[in-house]
């Protein structure tokens, strides 16, 4: 019994040492899994589907300290807007933070991001658009701190069969309150309609910056080289096709900086496309992000971002929405440009993404055939 007790004590000690060395994100995963598996907190999604509004309340998240962007407790859920193959049109998305005990609405400071993914094989097969399968990461859109609500312009929507699956992941956040023990939930809502709209397709563009693959955490020799230090090399790491490594999640130093990345490969414009909407995802200390037409030497549009002045966080991240739309052309050169101003006295992390929605003429022709 003594050896058994000693073994248990040693195992606990080793586990504590290993746990203490984990990143904040991995600690959150372990704590959340433990709470759900032991039944100490609610681990189920609560769904309410009133036609036209699919609302789901997440499991409970424990906020017990600082959780920066991409670090907080999170949960995922599969969604079917209906049980049959009725054609429905998604028109908007919303996320709110709630007190887990009272249901009272809380500050958006507890919302990191909510991702809406789709099964591109099933989705494109249903519309006989098989050539699009695997052409882009199948993320429809993302809501995040500062842009918790996103709606398409009047008359437009994303069509899908009601029994197709969406995969929703929502993650919590806490940049400011160190001493805290709070139980929260997220309520995610998808608005949809059976009324025929003009179809939109999504293209995701995001900033990817080169880093030294041999010594990734070394400061760039030239601060103006548009290279970066990645937050980590396992996630959000890509290759440029020439053996060079790129990061979509990087470190920004104190002060003002501008980052840019070509958007041509992600836009995949063969001839022309008409842009009608854009959802923006950035982290605190971003001040503006623009889709820039280098050929015409002007911005397609700019989202001027407002940060809080008394705390860390994004007060507003304006979306782009236009019934008329803006034309983009295959023979033009486009890039994504992000301005930041790190007003703290330490390095922070950053991402810069856009979820762009274009009128889908090919799908429109198939739906009206």
mmCIF file of N, CA and C in Angstrom, residues 225-318:
data_model
loop_
_atom_site.group_PDB
_atom_site.id
_atom_site.type_symbol
_atom_site.label_atom_id
_atom_site.label_comp_id
_atom_site.label_asym_id
_atom_site.label_seq_id
_atom_site.Cartn_x
_atom_site.Cartn_y
_atom_site.Cartn_z
ATOM 1 N N UNK A 225 10.767 44.265 -43.188
ATOM 2 C CA UNK A 225 10.773 43.210 -44.206
ATOM 3 C C UNK A 225 9.424 42.518 -44.371
ATOM 4 N N UNK A 226 8.441 42.873 -43.535
ATOM 5 C CA UNK A 226 7.123 42.240 -43.559
ATOM 6 C C UNK A 226 7.200 40.768 -43.165
ATOM 7 N N UNK A 227 8.258 40.394 -42.457
ATOM 8 C CA UNK A 227 8.362 39.050 -41.903
ATOM 9 C C UNK A 227 7.911 39.082 -40.457
ATOM 10 N N UNK A 228 7.798 37.913 -39.832
ATOM 11 C CA UNK A 228 7.182 37.889 -38.495
ATOM 12 C C UNK A 228 7.797 36.840 -37.602
ATOM 13 N N UNK A 229 7.410 36.920 -36.333
ATOM 14 C CA UNK A 229 7.627 35.846 -35.367
ATOM 15 C C UNK A 229 6.278 35.176 -35.150
ATOM 16 N N UNK A 230 6.145 33.895 -35.464
ATOM 17 C CA UNK A 230 4.855 33.226 -35.264
ATOM 18 C C UNK A 230 4.560 33.033 -33.787
ATOM 19 N N UNK A 231 3.272 33.016 -33.441
ATOM 20 C CA UNK A 231 2.888 32.712 -32.064
ATOM 21 C C UNK A 231 3.282 31.273 -31.735
ATOM 22 N N UNK A 232 3.041 30.379 -32.679
ATOM 23 C CA UNK A 232 3.499 28.999 -32.599
ATOM 24 C C UNK A 232 3.600 28.478 -34.025
ATOM 25 N N UNK A 233 4.290 27.355 -34.207
ATOM 26 C CA UNK A 233 4.526 26.848 -35.559
ATOM 27 C C UNK A 233 3.656 25.650 -35.910
ATOM 28 N N UNK A 234 2.800 25.201 -34.986
ATOM 29 C CA UNK A 234 1.965 24.032 -35.254
ATOM 30 C C UNK A 234 0.631 24.419 -35.886
ATOM 31 N N UNK A 235 0.063 25.538 -35.445
ATOM 32 C CA UNK A 235 -1.227 25.983 -35.964
ATOM 33 C C UNK A 235 -1.054 27.247 -36.794
ATOM 34 N N UNK A 236 -1.919 27.406 -37.794
ATOM 35 C CA UNK A 236 -1.909 28.605 -38.647
ATOM 36 C C UNK A 236 -0.558 28.791 -39.337
ATOM 37 N N UNK A 237 0.064 27.680 -39.704
ATOM 38 C CA UNK A 237 1.324 27.715 -40.444
ATOM 39 C C UNK A 237 1.108 27.154 -41.839
ATOM 40 N N UNK A 238 1.669 27.832 -42.839
ATOM 41 C CA UNK A 238 1.430 27.475 -44.236
ATOM 42 C C UNK A 238 2.758 27.502 -44.995
ATOM 43 N N UNK A 239 2.733 27.025 -46.241
ATOM 44 C CA UNK A 239 3.895 27.076 -47.120
ATOM 45 C C UNK A 239 3.541 27.870 -48.363
ATOM 46 N N UNK A 240 4.524 28.538 -48.930
ATOM 47 C CA UNK A 240 4.279 29.376 -50.110
ATOM 48 C C UNK A 240 4.501 28.638 -51.426
ATOM 49 N N UNK A 241 4.745 27.331 -51.375
ATOM 50 C CA UNK A 241 4.996 26.557 -52.585
ATOM 51 C C UNK A 241 6.452 26.548 -52.988
ATOM 52 N N UNK A 242 7.279 27.337 -52.298
ATOM 53 C CA UNK A 242 8.710 27.403 -52.611
ATOM 54 C C UNK A 242 9.555 26.924 -51.437
ATOM 55 N N UNK A 243 8.897 26.271 -50.461
ATOM 56 C CA UNK A 243 9.623 25.767 -49.300
ATOM 57 C C UNK A 243 9.712 26.733 -48.142
ATOM 58 N N UNK A 244 9.164 27.939 -48.314
ATOM 59 C CA UNK A 244 9.196 28.932 -47.237
ATOM 60 C C UNK A 244 7.971 28.803 -46.341
ATOM 61 N N UNK A 245 8.137 29.086 -45.073
ATOM 62 C CA UNK A 245 7.054 28.990 -44.097
ATOM 63 C C UNK A 245 6.394 30.356 -43.887
ATOM 64 N N UNK A 246 5.063 30.309 -43.737
ATOM 65 C CA UNK A 246 4.282 31.523 -43.492
ATOM 66 C C UNK A 246 3.403 31.303 -42.272
ATOM 67 N N UNK A 247 3.117 32.369 -41.544
ATOM 68 C CA UNK A 247 2.254 32.278 -40.363
ATOM 69 C C UNK A 247 1.068 33.224 -40.489
ATOM 70 N N UNK A 248 -0.107 32.732 -40.097
ATOM 71 C CA UNK A 248 -1.304 33.560 -40.061
ATOM 72 C C UNK A 248 -1.630 34.042 -38.660
ATOM 73 N N UNK A 249 -0.759 33.753 -37.693
ATOM 74 C CA UNK A 249 -0.963 34.156 -36.294
ATOM 75 C C UNK A 249 0.411 34.525 -35.752
ATOM 76 N N UNK A 250 0.659 35.827 -35.633
ATOM 77 C CA UNK A 250 2.021 36.271 -35.373
ATOM 78 C C UNK A 250 2.072 37.292 -34.240
ATOM 79 N N UNK A 251 3.288 37.627 -33.847
ATOM 80 C CA UNK A 251 3.547 38.537 -32.732
ATOM 81 C C UNK A 251 3.765 39.951 -33.270
ATOM 82 N N UNK A 252 3.136 40.934 -32.616
ATOM 83 C CA UNK A 252 3.383 42.325 -32.978
ATOM 84 C C UNK A 252 4.114 43.013 -31.831
ATOM 85 N N UNK A 253 5.143 43.817 -32.140
ATOM 86 C CA UNK A 253 5.877 44.538 -31.102
ATOM 87 C C UNK A 253 5.100 45.778 -30.652
ATOM 88 N N UNK A 254 5.640 46.470 -29.681
ATOM 89 C CA UNK A 254 5.041 47.713 -29.192
ATOM 90 C C UNK A 254 5.086 48.772 -30.295
ATOM 91 N N UNK A 255 3.994 49.540 -30.409
ATOM 92 C CA UNK A 255 3.962 50.641 -31.368
ATOM 93 C C UNK A 255 3.158 50.336 -32.616
ATOM 94 N N UNK A 256 3.303 51.220 -33.601
ATOM 95 C CA UNK A 256 2.541 51.115 -34.841
ATOM 96 C C UNK A 256 3.318 50.321 -35.883
ATOM 97 N N UNK A 257 2.581 49.457 -36.609
ATOM 98 C CA UNK A 257 3.172 48.694 -37.695
ATOM 99 C C UNK A 257 2.102 48.421 -38.749
ATOM 100 N N UNK A 258 2.547 48.119 -39.950
ATOM 101 C CA UNK A 258 1.652 47.749 -41.044
ATOM 102 C C UNK A 258 2.132 46.437 -41.642
ATOM 103 N N UNK A 259 1.189 45.528 -41.877
ATOM 104 C CA UNK A 259 1.495 44.222 -42.450
ATOM 105 C C UNK A 259 0.662 44.039 -43.715
ATOM 106 N N UNK A 260 1.230 43.338 -44.694
ATOM 107 C CA UNK A 260 0.511 43.139 -45.953
ATOM 108 C C UNK A 260 0.815 41.764 -46.515
ATOM 109 N N UNK A 261 -0.157 41.258 -47.277
ATOM 110 C CA UNK A 261 -0.021 39.920 -47.841
ATOM 111 C C UNK A 261 -0.847 39.845 -49.117
ATOM 112 N N UNK A 262 -0.314 39.196 -50.147
ATOM 113 C CA UNK A 262 -1.045 39.039 -51.404
ATOM 114 C C UNK A 262 -2.325 38.247 -51.179
ATOM 115 N N UNK A 263 -3.408 38.691 -51.834
ATOM 116 C CA UNK A 263 -4.695 38.009 -51.704
ATOM 117 C C UNK A 263 -5.098 37.283 -52.981
ATOM 118 N N UNK A 264 -4.276 37.342 -54.015
ATOM 119 C CA UNK A 264 -4.665 36.795 -55.319
ATOM 120 C C UNK A 264 -4.959 35.298 -55.274
ATOM 121 N N UNK A 265 -4.071 34.538 -54.627
ATOM 122 C CA UNK A 265 -4.249 33.088 -54.584
ATOM 123 C C UNK A 265 -5.479 32.671 -53.813
ATOM 124 N N UNK A 266 -5.845 33.440 -52.805
ATOM 125 C CA UNK A 266 -7.021 33.107 -52.004
ATOM 126 C C UNK A 266 -8.303 33.564 -52.677
ATOM 127 N N UNK A 267 -8.256 34.672 -53.410
ATOM 128 C CA UNK A 267 -9.450 35.169 -54.107
ATOM 129 C C UNK A 267 -9.855 34.262 -55.269
ATOM 130 N N UNK A 268 -8.881 33.721 -55.989
ATOM 131 C CA UNK A 268 -9.148 32.792 -57.089
ATOM 132 C C UNK A 268 -10.142 33.377 -58.113
ATOM 133 N N UNK A 269 -9.890 34.609 -58.536
ATOM 134 C CA UNK A 269 -10.773 35.256 -59.511
ATOM 135 C C UNK A 269 -10.305 34.899 -60.917
ATOM 136 N N UNK A 270 -11.157 34.224 -61.690
ATOM 137 C CA UNK A 270 -10.798 33.850 -63.057
ATOM 138 C C UNK A 270 -11.059 34.997 -64.033
ATOM 139 N N UNK A 271 -12.206 35.617 -63.935
ATOM 140 C CA UNK A 271 -12.567 36.723 -64.813
ATOM 141 C C UNK A 271 -12.933 37.940 -63.967
ATOM 142 N N UNK A 272 -14.090 37.887 -63.328
ATOM 143 C CA UNK A 272 -14.520 38.969 -62.444
ATOM 144 C C UNK A 272 -15.525 38.431 -61.440
ATOM 145 N N UNK A 273 -15.606 39.089 -60.287
ATOM 146 C CA UNK A 273 -16.565 38.756 -59.249
ATOM 147 C C UNK A 273 -17.072 40.054 -58.631
ATOM 148 N N UNK A 274 -18.359 40.030 -58.183
ATOM 149 C CA UNK A 274 -18.946 41.225 -57.579
ATOM 150 C C UNK A 274 -19.102 41.000 -56.071
ATOM 151 N N UNK A 275 -18.370 41.817 -55.302
ATOM 152 C CA UNK A 275 -18.344 41.696 -53.847
ATOM 153 C C UNK A 275 -19.532 42.427 -53.227
ATOM 154 N N UNK A 276 -20.256 41.724 -52.318
ATOM 155 C CA UNK A 276 -21.425 42.326 -51.673
ATOM 156 C C UNK A 276 -21.317 42.398 -50.150
ATOM 157 N N UNK A 277 -20.452 41.593 -49.549
ATOM 158 C CA UNK A 277 -20.364 41.609 -48.081
ATOM 159 C C UNK A 277 -19.011 41.084 -47.636
ATOM 160 N N UNK A 278 -18.602 41.505 -46.445
ATOM 161 C CA UNK A 278 -17.355 41.016 -45.868
ATOM 162 C C UNK A 278 -17.439 41.066 -44.353
ATOM 163 N N UNK A 279 -17.116 39.943 -43.717
ATOM 164 C CA UNK A 279 -16.979 39.880 -42.266
ATOM 165 C C UNK A 279 -15.490 39.928 -41.943
ATOM 166 N N UNK A 280 -15.143 40.622 -40.866
ATOM 167 C CA UNK A 280 -13.737 40.889 -40.533
ATOM 168 C C UNK A 280 -13.359 40.163 -39.248
ATOM 169 N N UNK A 281 -12.162 39.575 -39.239
ATOM 170 C CA UNK A 281 -11.626 38.991 -38.008
ATOM 171 C C UNK A 281 -10.219 39.536 -37.762
ATOM 172 N N UNK A 282 -10.071 40.271 -36.666
ATOM 173 C CA UNK A 282 -8.769 40.776 -36.235
ATOM 174 C C UNK A 282 -8.685 40.631 -34.718
ATOM 175 N N UNK A 283 -7.520 40.879 -34.175
ATOM 176 C CA UNK A 283 -7.312 40.838 -32.731
ATOM 177 C C UNK A 283 -7.156 42.264 -32.189
ATOM 178 N N UNK A 284 -7.260 42.436 -30.874
ATOM 179 C CA UNK A 284 -7.061 43.763 -30.295
ATOM 180 C C UNK A 284 -5.740 44.391 -30.740
ATOM 181 N N UNK A 285 -5.763 45.706 -30.890
ATOM 182 C CA UNK A 285 -4.673 46.559 -31.337
ATOM 183 C C UNK A 285 -4.610 46.694 -32.855
ATOM 184 N N UNK A 286 -5.471 45.984 -33.583
ATOM 185 C CA UNK A 286 -5.638 46.283 -35.003
ATOM 186 C C UNK A 286 -6.413 47.590 -35.111
ATOM 187 N N UNK A 287 -6.020 48.464 -36.027
ATOM 188 C CA UNK A 287 -6.692 49.757 -36.169
ATOM 189 C C UNK A 287 -7.394 49.908 -37.522
ATOM 190 N N UNK A 288 -6.969 49.173 -38.536
ATOM 191 C CA UNK A 288 -7.639 49.214 -39.840
ATOM 192 C C UNK A 288 -7.188 48.023 -40.669
ATOM 193 N N UNK A 289 -8.105 47.505 -41.467
ATOM 194 C CA UNK A 289 -7.765 46.448 -42.413
ATOM 195 C C UNK A 289 -8.468 46.770 -43.720
ATOM 196 N N UNK A 290 -7.741 46.613 -44.825
ATOM 197 C CA UNK A 290 -8.318 46.974 -46.125
ATOM 198 C C UNK A 290 -7.961 45.923 -47.168
ATOM 199 N N UNK A 291 -8.891 45.711 -48.087
ATOM 200 C CA UNK A 291 -8.613 44.953 -49.292
ATOM 201 C C UNK A 291 -8.193 45.974 -50.334
ATOM 202 N N UNK A 292 -6.980 45.846 -50.831
ATOM 203 C CA UNK A 292 -6.397 46.898 -51.669
ATOM 204 C C UNK A 292 -6.164 46.393 -53.087
ATOM 205 N N UNK A 293 -6.611 47.182 -54.062
ATOM 206 C CA UNK A 293 -6.405 46.902 -55.479
ATOM 207 C C UNK A 293 -5.118 47.609 -55.907
ATOM 208 N N UNK A 294 -4.025 46.864 -56.040
ATOM 209 C CA UNK A 294 -2.737 47.454 -56.392
ATOM 210 C C UNK A 294 -2.738 47.950 -57.837
ATOM 211 N N UNK A 295 -3.486 47.287 -58.690
ATOM 212 C CA UNK A 295 -3.531 47.683 -60.095
ATOM 213 C C UNK A 295 -4.186 49.055 -60.244
ATOM 214 N N UNK A 296 -5.313 49.242 -59.538
ATOM 215 C CA UNK A 296 -6.016 50.525 -59.596
ATOM 216 C C UNK A 296 -5.484 51.518 -58.576
ATOM 217 N N UNK A 297 -4.580 51.052 -57.699
ATOM 218 C CA UNK A 297 -3.971 51.884 -56.645
ATOM 219 C C UNK A 297 -5.025 52.531 -55.747
ATOM 220 N N UNK A 298 -5.994 51.706 -55.291
ATOM 221 C CA UNK A 298 -7.001 52.208 -54.360
ATOM 222 C C UNK A 298 -7.588 51.039 -53.570
ATOM 223 N N UNK A 299 -8.132 51.375 -52.420
ATOM 224 C CA UNK A 299 -8.753 50.358 -51.576
ATOM 225 C C UNK A 299 -10.107 49.944 -52.145
ATOM 226 N N UNK A 300 -10.370 48.642 -52.164
ATOM 227 C CA UNK A 300 -11.708 48.160 -52.502
ATOM 228 C C UNK A 300 -12.657 48.575 -51.386
ATOM 229 N N UNK A 301 -12.255 48.350 -50.156
ATOM 230 C CA UNK A 301 -12.945 48.883 -48.981
ATOM 231 C C UNK A 301 -12.007 48.809 -47.791
ATOM 232 N N UNK A 302 -12.295 49.607 -46.779
ATOM 233 C CA UNK A 302 -11.501 49.648 -45.555
ATOM 234 C C UNK A 302 -12.416 49.510 -44.354
ATOM 235 N N UNK A 303 -12.018 48.688 -43.403
ATOM 236 C CA UNK A 303 -12.707 48.596 -42.120
ATOM 237 C C UNK A 303 -11.857 49.311 -41.084
ATOM 238 N N UNK A 304 -12.335 50.480 -40.614
ATOM 239 C CA UNK A 304 -11.630 51.254 -39.598
ATOM 240 C C UNK A 304 -12.069 50.758 -38.217
ATOM 241 N N UNK A 305 -11.151 50.178 -37.497
ATOM 242 C CA UNK A 305 -11.435 49.436 -36.268
ATOM 243 C C UNK A 305 -11.263 50.333 -35.052
ATOM 244 N N UNK A 306 -12.177 50.209 -34.104
ATOM 245 C CA UNK A 306 -12.126 51.023 -32.892
ATOM 246 C C UNK A 306 -11.800 50.142 -31.692
ATOM 247 N N UNK A 307 -10.689 50.442 -31.036
ATOM 248 C CA UNK A 307 -10.295 49.754 -29.807
ATOM 249 C C UNK A 307 -10.807 50.524 -28.591
ATOM 250 N N UNK A 308 -11.064 49.807 -27.496
ATOM 251 C CA UNK A 308 -11.368 50.489 -26.242
ATOM 252 C C UNK A 308 -10.134 51.255 -25.765
ATOM 253 N N UNK A 309 -10.339 52.356 -25.110
ATOM 254 C CA UNK A 309 -9.220 53.156 -24.595
ATOM 255 C C UNK A 309 -8.929 52.875 -23.130
ATOM 256 N N UNK A 310 -9.878 52.233 -22.428
ATOM 257 C CA UNK A 310 -9.703 51.992 -20.992
ATOM 258 C C UNK A 310 -9.426 50.527 -20.669
ATOM 259 N N UNK A 311 -9.426 49.676 -21.686
ATOM 260 C CA UNK A 311 -9.168 48.259 -21.477
ATOM 261 C C UNK A 311 -8.757 47.644 -22.813
ATOM 262 N N UNK A 312 -8.285 46.401 -22.773
ATOM 263 C CA UNK A 312 -7.928 45.688 -23.998
ATOM 264 C C UNK A 312 -9.190 45.099 -24.619
ATOM 265 N N UNK A 313 -9.394 45.349 -25.894
ATOM 266 C CA UNK A 313 -10.560 44.797 -26.570
ATOM 267 C C UNK A 313 -10.987 45.654 -27.743
ATOM 268 N N UNK A 314 -11.816 45.091 -28.577
ATOM 269 C CA UNK A 314 -12.294 45.776 -29.774
ATOM 270 C C UNK A 314 -13.725 46.251 -29.558
ATOM 271 N N UNK A 315 -13.921 47.550 -29.633
ATOM 272 C CA UNK A 315 -15.252 48.113 -29.452
ATOM 273 C C UNK A 315 -16.113 47.905 -30.694
ATOM 274 N N UNK A 316 -15.517 48.076 -31.870
ATOM 275 C CA UNK A 316 -16.272 47.852 -33.101
ATOM 276 C C UNK A 316 -15.329 47.507 -34.245
ATOM 277 N N UNK A 317 -15.759 46.535 -35.051
ATOM 278 C CA UNK A 317 -15.050 46.134 -36.268
ATOM 279 C C UNK A 317 -16.079 46.180 -37.391
ATOM 280 N N UNK A 318 -16.163 47.289 -38.126
ATOM 281 C CA UNK A 318 -17.215 47.440 -39.137
ATOM 282 C C UNK A 318 -17.114 46.396 -40.249
#
